[in-house]
mmCIF file of C-alpha atoms in Angstrom:
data_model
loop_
_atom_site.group_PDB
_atom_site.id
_atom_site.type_symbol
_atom_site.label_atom_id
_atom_site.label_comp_id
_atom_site.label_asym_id
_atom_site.label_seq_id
_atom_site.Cartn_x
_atom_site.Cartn_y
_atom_site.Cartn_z
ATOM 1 C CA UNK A 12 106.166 -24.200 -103.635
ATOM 2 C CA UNK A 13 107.102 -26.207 -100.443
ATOM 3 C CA UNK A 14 104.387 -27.984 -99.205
ATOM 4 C CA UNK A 15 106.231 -29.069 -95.847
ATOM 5 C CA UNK A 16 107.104 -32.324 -94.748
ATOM 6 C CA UNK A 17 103.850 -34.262 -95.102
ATOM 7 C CA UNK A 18 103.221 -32.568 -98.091
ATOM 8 C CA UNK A 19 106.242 -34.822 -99.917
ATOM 9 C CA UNK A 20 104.966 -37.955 -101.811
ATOM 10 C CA UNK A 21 107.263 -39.910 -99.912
ATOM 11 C CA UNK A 22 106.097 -38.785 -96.466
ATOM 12 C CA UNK A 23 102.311 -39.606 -97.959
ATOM 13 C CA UNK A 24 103.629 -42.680 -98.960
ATOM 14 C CA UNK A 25 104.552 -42.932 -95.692
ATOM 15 C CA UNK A 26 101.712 -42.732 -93.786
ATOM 16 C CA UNK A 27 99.431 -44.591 -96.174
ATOM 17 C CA UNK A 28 101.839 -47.269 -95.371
ATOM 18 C CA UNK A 29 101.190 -47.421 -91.813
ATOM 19 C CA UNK A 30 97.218 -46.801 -92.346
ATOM 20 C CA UNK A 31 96.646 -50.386 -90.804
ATOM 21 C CA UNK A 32 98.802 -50.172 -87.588
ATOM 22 C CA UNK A 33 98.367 -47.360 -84.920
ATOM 23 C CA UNK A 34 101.737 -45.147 -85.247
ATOM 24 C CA UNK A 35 100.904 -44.632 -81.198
ATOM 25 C CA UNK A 36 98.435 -45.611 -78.783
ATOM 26 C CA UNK A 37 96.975 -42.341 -77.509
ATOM 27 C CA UNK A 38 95.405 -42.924 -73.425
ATOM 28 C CA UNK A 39 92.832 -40.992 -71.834
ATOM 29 C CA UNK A 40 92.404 -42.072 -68.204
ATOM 30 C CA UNK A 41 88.870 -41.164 -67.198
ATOM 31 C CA UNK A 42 88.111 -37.958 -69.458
ATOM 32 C CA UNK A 43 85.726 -35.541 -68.239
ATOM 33 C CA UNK A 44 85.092 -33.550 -70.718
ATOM 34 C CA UNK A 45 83.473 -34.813 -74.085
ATOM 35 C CA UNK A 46 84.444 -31.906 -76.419
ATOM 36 C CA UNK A 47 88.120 -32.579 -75.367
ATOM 37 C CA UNK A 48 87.822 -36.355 -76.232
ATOM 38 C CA UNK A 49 86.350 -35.443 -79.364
ATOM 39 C CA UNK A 50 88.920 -33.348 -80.814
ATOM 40 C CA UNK A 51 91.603 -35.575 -79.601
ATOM 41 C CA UNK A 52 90.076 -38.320 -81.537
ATOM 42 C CA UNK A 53 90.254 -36.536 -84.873
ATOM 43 C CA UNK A 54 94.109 -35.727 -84.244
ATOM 44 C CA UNK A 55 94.428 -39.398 -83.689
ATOM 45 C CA UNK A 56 92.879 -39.611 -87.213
ATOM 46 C CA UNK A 57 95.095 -37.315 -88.662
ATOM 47 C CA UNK A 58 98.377 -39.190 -87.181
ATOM 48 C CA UNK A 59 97.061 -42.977 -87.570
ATOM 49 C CA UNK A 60 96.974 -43.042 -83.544
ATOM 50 C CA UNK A 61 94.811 -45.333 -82.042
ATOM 51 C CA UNK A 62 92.707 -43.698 -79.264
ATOM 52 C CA UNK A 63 92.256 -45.635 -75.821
ATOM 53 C CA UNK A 64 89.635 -44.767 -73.157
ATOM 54 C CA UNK A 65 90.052 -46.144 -69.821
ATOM 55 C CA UNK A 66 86.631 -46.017 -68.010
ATOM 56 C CA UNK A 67 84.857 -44.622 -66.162
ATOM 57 C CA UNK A 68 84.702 -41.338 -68.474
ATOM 58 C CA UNK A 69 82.712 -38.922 -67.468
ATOM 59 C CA UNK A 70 80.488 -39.233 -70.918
ATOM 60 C CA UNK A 71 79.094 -41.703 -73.045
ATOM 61 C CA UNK A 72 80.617 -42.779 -75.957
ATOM 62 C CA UNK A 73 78.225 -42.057 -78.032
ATOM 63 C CA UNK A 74 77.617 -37.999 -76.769
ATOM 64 C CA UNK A 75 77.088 -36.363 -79.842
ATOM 65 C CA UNK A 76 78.926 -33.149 -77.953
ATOM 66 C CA UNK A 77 82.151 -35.853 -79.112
ATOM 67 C CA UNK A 78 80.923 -36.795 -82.064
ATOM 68 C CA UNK A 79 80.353 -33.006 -83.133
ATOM 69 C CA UNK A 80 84.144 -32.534 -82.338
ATOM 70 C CA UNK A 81 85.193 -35.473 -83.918
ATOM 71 C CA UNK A 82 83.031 -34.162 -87.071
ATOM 72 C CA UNK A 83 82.674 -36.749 -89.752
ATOM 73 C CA UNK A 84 86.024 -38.424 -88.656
ATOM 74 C CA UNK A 85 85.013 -40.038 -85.708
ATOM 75 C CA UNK A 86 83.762 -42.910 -88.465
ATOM 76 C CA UNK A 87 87.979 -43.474 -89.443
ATOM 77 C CA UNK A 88 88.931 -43.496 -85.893
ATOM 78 C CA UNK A 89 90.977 -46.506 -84.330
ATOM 79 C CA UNK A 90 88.948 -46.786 -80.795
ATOM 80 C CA UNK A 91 89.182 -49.140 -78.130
ATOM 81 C CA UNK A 92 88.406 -48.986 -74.466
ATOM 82 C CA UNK A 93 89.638 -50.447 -71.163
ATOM 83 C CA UNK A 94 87.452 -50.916 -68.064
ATOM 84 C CA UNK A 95 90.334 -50.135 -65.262
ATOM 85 C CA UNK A 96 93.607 -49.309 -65.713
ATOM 86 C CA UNK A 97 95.124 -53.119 -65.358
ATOM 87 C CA UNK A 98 92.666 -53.811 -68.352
ATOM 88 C CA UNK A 99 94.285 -51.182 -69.748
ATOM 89 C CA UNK A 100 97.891 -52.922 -69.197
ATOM 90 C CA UNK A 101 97.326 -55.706 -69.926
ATOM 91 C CA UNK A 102 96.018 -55.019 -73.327
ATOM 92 C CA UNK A 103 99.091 -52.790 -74.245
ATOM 93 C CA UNK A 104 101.830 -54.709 -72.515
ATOM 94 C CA UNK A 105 104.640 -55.091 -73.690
ATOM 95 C CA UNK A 106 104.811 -51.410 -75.394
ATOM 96 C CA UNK A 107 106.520 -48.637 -74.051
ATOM 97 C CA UNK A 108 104.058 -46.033 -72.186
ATOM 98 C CA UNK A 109 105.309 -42.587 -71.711
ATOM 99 C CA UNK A 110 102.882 -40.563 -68.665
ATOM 100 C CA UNK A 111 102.495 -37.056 -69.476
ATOM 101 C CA UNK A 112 102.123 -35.003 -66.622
ATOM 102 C CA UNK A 113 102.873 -31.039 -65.363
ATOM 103 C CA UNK A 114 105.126 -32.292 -62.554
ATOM 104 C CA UNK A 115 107.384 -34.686 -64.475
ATOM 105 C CA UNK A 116 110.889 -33.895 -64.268
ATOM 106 C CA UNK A 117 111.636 -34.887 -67.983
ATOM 107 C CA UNK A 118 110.600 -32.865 -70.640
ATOM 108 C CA UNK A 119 108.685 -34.181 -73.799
ATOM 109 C CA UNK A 120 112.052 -32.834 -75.757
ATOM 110 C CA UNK A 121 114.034 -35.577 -74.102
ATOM 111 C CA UNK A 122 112.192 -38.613 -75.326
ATOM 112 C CA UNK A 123 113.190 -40.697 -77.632
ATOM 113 C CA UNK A 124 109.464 -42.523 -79.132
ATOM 114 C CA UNK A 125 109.480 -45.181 -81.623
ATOM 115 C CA UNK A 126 106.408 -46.316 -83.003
ATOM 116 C CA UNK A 127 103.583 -47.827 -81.593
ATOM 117 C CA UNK A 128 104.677 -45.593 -78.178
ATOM 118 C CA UNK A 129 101.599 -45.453 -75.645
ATOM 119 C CA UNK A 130 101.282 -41.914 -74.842
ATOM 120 C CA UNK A 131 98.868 -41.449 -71.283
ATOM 121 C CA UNK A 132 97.017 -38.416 -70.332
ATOM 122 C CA UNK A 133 94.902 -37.985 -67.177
ATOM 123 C CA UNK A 134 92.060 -36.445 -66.715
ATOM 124 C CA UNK A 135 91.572 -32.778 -66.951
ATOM 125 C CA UNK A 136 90.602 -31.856 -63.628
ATOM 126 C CA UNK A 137 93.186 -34.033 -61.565
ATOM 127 C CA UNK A 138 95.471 -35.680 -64.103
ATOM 128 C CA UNK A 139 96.960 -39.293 -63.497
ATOM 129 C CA UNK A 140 97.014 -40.482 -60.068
ATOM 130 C CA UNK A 141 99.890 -41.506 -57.851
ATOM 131 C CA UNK A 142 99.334 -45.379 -58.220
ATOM 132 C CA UNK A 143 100.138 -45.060 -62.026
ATOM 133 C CA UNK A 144 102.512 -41.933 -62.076
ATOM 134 C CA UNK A 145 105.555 -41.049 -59.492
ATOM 135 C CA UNK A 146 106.915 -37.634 -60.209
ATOM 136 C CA UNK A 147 110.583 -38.856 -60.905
ATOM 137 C CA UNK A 148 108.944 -41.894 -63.116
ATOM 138 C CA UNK A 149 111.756 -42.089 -66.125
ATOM 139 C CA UNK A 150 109.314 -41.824 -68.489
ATOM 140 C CA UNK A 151 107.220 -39.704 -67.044
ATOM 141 C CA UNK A 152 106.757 -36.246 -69.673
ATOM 142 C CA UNK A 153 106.182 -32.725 -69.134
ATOM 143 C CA UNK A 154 105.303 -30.043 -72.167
ATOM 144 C CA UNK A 155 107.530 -27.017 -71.244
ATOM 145 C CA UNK A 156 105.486 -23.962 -70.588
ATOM 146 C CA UNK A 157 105.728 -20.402 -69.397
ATOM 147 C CA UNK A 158 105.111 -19.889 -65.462
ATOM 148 C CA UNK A 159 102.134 -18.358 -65.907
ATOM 149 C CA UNK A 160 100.523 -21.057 -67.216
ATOM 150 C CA UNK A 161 99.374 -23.822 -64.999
ATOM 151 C CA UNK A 162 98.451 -26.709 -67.602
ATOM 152 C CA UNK A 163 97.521 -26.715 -71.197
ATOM 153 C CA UNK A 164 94.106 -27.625 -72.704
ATOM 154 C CA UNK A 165 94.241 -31.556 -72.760
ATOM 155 C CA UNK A 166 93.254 -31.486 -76.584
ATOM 156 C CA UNK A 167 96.399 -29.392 -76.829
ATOM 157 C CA UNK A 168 98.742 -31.564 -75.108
ATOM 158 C CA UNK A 169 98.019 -34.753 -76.931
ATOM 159 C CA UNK A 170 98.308 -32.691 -80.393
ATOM 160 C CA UNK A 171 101.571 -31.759 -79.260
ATOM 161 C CA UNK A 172 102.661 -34.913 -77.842
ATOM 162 C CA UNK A 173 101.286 -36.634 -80.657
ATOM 163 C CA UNK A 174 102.997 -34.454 -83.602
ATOM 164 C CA UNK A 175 106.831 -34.483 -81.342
ATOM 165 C CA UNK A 176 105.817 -38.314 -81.830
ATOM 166 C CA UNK A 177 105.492 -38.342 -85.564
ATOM 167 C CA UNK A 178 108.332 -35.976 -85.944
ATOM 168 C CA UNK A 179 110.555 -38.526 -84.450
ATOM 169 C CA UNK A 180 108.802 -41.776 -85.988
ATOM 170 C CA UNK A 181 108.008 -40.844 -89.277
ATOM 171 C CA UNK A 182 110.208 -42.508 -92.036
ATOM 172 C CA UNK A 183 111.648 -45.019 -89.101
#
């Protein structure tokens, strides 16, 4: 029976390896929505991402509308905050940060991540703002979609951003 990729002892091996170091540094800047923040924080779980809020979010921490999505794995979760986004910077510097946005030119299929990759996501209602992200930025990342669609859920987004990650890390 073929258990897929993680399902390999080697690929477990793998990631119980890297259990100690974030395999990438997942970035909300100023969530709204708690149920969103939640759910991202148990696919950082599942990956070994480390989870970064940059304030203000629209939530406290400690909602229990994000704990309920984080379910009992909020507990495992790597978390860290930033109170602006220089904070933010400065604590991640020198890593590589990758700005995921509809309008980017690039697609998330032309990246090339290595581990420990920052991966930033704005907000859901209005995304990233101009004084971090310029449209033609050369690492700024889109997720191709249909026409019809004008964004993706941003729990959905970081999942797939996240897993293109791993796919491309994994075994580096």
């Amino acid at each position: 029976m073929d258990q897929g990729p993680l399902g390999s002892k080697v690929a477990r091996s793998q990631l119980e390896s890297i259990a100690n170091l974030p395999a990438a540094h997942v970035v909300l800047y100023q969530p709204e929505i708690a149920q969103n923040t939640g759910n991202i924080g148990r696919t950082c779980v599942a990956v070994g991402a480390k989870l970064w809020i940059v304030r203000p979010a629209a939530f406290r921490l400690d909602d229990k509308r994000l704990r309920r999505a984080g379910l009992d794995y909020w507990q495992h979760l790597m978390l860290a905050d930033a109170v602006n986004w220089a904070d933010l910077v400065r604590q991640l510097a020198p890593r590589r940060f990758f700005y995921f946005s509809r309008f980017a030119t690039r697609t998330i299929w032309d990246a090339s991540f290595e581990k420990e990759d920052v991966l930033v996501f704005g907000s859901e209602s209005s995304g990233l703002p101009r004084s971090i992200l310029t449209q033609d930025q050369p690492n700024a990342l889109r997720i191709p979609m249909a026409d019809k669609v004008r964004s993706l859920n941003l729990a959905t987004s970081v999942g797939v951003a996240l897993y293109e990650h791993q796919r491309q890390t994994l075994g580096k």
